[in-house]
Coordinates of C-alpha atoms in Angstrom, one line a residue:
M1 CA 5.9 99.3 -2.4
K2 CA 3.7 99.9 -5.5
I3 CA 4.6 100.4 -9.1
N4 CA 2.1 101.1 -11.9
I5 CA 3.2 99.4 -15.1
K6 CA 1.2 101.3 -17.8
E7 CA 0.4 99.6 -21.1
T8 CA 3.7 97.7 -21.3
Q9 CA 2.3 94.2 -21.9
T10 CA 2.4 94.6 -25.7
Y11 CA 5.9 96.1 -25.6
L12 CA 7.2 93.3 -23.4
K13 CA 5.6 90.6 -25.5
N14 CA 7.1 92.1 -28.7
K15 CA 10.6 92.1 -27.0
E16 CA 9.9 88.4 -26.0
V17 CA 10.3 89.2 -22.3
P18 CA 9.0 86.3 -20.2
T19 CA 6.4 88.0 -18.0
N20 CA 6.1 85.0 -15.8
A21 CA 9.7 85.0 -14.7
K22 CA 11.3 86.4 -11.5
M23 CA 12.5 90.0 -12.0
I24 CA 14.2 92.7 -10.1
L25 CA 14.3 96.4 -10.6
T26 CA 17.8 97.6 -9.8
T27 CA 20.3 100.3 -10.7
D28 CA 22.6 100.0 -13.7
D29 CA 25.4 102.1 -12.2
G30 CA 28.1 99.6 -11.2
S31 CA 26.8 99.3 -7.7
N32 CA 25.6 95.7 -7.9
K33 CA 26.6 92.4 -9.6
Y34 CA 24.1 92.9 -12.4
S35 CA 25.8 96.1 -13.7
S36 CA 29.1 96.7 -15.3
L37 CA 28.6 100.4 -15.8
G38 CA 30.7 102.7 -13.7
G39 CA 31.4 106.3 -13.2
S40 CA 30.0 108.9 -10.9
C41 CA 27.7 110.3 -13.6
A42 CA 25.7 107.0 -13.6
I43 CA 24.9 106.8 -9.8
G44 CA 21.2 106.5 -9.4
D45 CA 20.7 107.7 -13.0
K46 CA 20.3 104.4 -14.8
F47 CA 18.1 101.5 -13.9
Q48 CA 17.3 98.0 -15.4
I49 CA 14.9 95.2 -15.0
V50 CA 16.8 92.0 -14.6
I51 CA 15.2 88.6 -15.4
L52 CA 16.4 85.9 -13.0
K53 CA 16.3 82.2 -12.8
D54 CA 16.1 82.2 -9.0
D55 CA 15.3 84.8 -6.3
D56 CA 18.2 86.9 -5.2
P57 CA 18.3 87.3 -1.4
N58 CA 19.4 90.9 -1.6
Y59 CA 16.2 91.9 -3.4
T60 CA 13.5 91.6 -0.7
I61 CA 11.0 94.4 -1.4
D62 CA 8.0 93.3 -3.5
L63 CA 7.0 95.8 -6.1
E64 CA 3.2 95.3 -6.2
N65 CA 2.1 96.0 -9.8
D66 CA -0.9 95.9 -12.1
A67 CA 0.8 93.7 -14.7
G68 CA 1.1 90.7 -12.5
L69 CA 4.9 90.6 -12.7
D70 CA 7.0 88.9 -10.0
L71 CA 9.1 92.1 -9.5
K72 CA 11.3 93.0 -6.5
T73 CA 13.9 95.6 -5.6
S74 CA 16.5 96.0 -2.9
P75 CA 16.4 98.3 0.1
S76 CA 19.2 100.5 -1.3
D77 CA 17.5 100.7 -4.7
A78 CA 14.1 101.5 -3.0
D79 CA 15.8 104.6 -1.5
L80 CA 16.1 106.0 -5.0
L81 CA 12.4 105.4 -5.9
G82 CA 9.7 107.9 -5.0
N83 CA 5.9 108.0 -4.8
G84 CA 4.0 107.5 -8.0
L85 CA 6.5 105.0 -9.3
N86 CA 5.6 103.7 -12.8
I87 CA 6.9 102.2 -15.9
S88 CA 5.5 103.2 -19.3
V89 CA 6.3 103.1 -22.9
W90 CA 7.9 106.4 -23.9
H91 CA 9.5 107.1 -27.3
N92 CA 9.5 103.4 -28.1
A93 CA 11.4 102.5 -25.0
L94 CA 10.5 101.8 -21.4
A95 CA 10.7 104.7 -19.0
L96 CA 10.9 104.6 -15.2
K97 CA 9.2 107.6 -13.6
D98 CA 7.9 108.7 -10.3
N99 CA 6.2 111.9 -9.1
S100 CA 9.5 113.8 -9.4
G101 CA 9.8 113.0 -13.1
I102 CA 11.8 110.7 -15.3
L103 CA 14.2 108.5 -13.4
D104 CA 15.4 106.6 -16.6
G105 CA 14.1 107.3 -20.1
S106 CA 15.6 104.1 -21.4
L107 CA 15.0 101.3 -18.9
A108 CA 16.8 98.2 -20.0
V109 CA 15.5 94.7 -19.7
V110 CA 18.3 92.2 -19.2
D111 CA 18.0 88.4 -19.1
W112 CA 20.3 86.9 -16.5
R113 CA 18.8 83.4 -16.4
N114 CA 21.7 81.9 -18.2
V115 CA 24.5 84.3 -17.3
K116 CA 27.6 83.2 -15.5
P117 CA 28.4 85.9 -12.8
E118 CA 31.6 87.7 -13.4
T119 CA 34.4 87.7 -10.8
D120 CA 35.0 90.9 -8.9
Q121 CA 38.1 91.5 -11.0
E122 CA 36.3 90.9 -14.3
R123 CA 33.6 93.3 -13.3
R124 CA 36.1 95.9 -12.2
D125 CA 38.1 95.7 -15.4
K126 CA 34.9 96.1 -17.5
M127 CA 33.8 99.1 -15.3
I128 CA 37.1 100.8 -15.8
K129 CA 36.9 100.3 -19.6
L130 CA 33.3 101.5 -19.8
G131 CA 33.7 104.3 -17.4
D132 CA 35.6 106.4 -19.9
Q133 CA 32.9 105.9 -22.5
I134 CA 29.8 106.9 -20.4
C135 CA 30.8 110.0 -18.4

């Protein structure tokens, strides 16, 4: 799968994103261990780039890109991504787009290299609390 990453190197450098790290492109809708957001209004509507210390075996699809990033996604996330996939700087933020339009106009970049994973119960409690605030 290909993704065009347009003119983002300066943006990433200014945000001190380590472009030589392992990264994944995933949803930020409560459907995976990297997201605490919850609520039906967020499904397939929010995405994030997560910086990892090690590969995650659930993220097996390489996202070939012109920025040289080690970027992967999961099969379930790939189902939400269409042709013409790209990331660009839009309104001083990263935007994830494809030929259908904007998938996320404020693509987050989250560093998980030193994060201790939450338990299922901790994640559920946080999702319940945040769910009332985002939908």
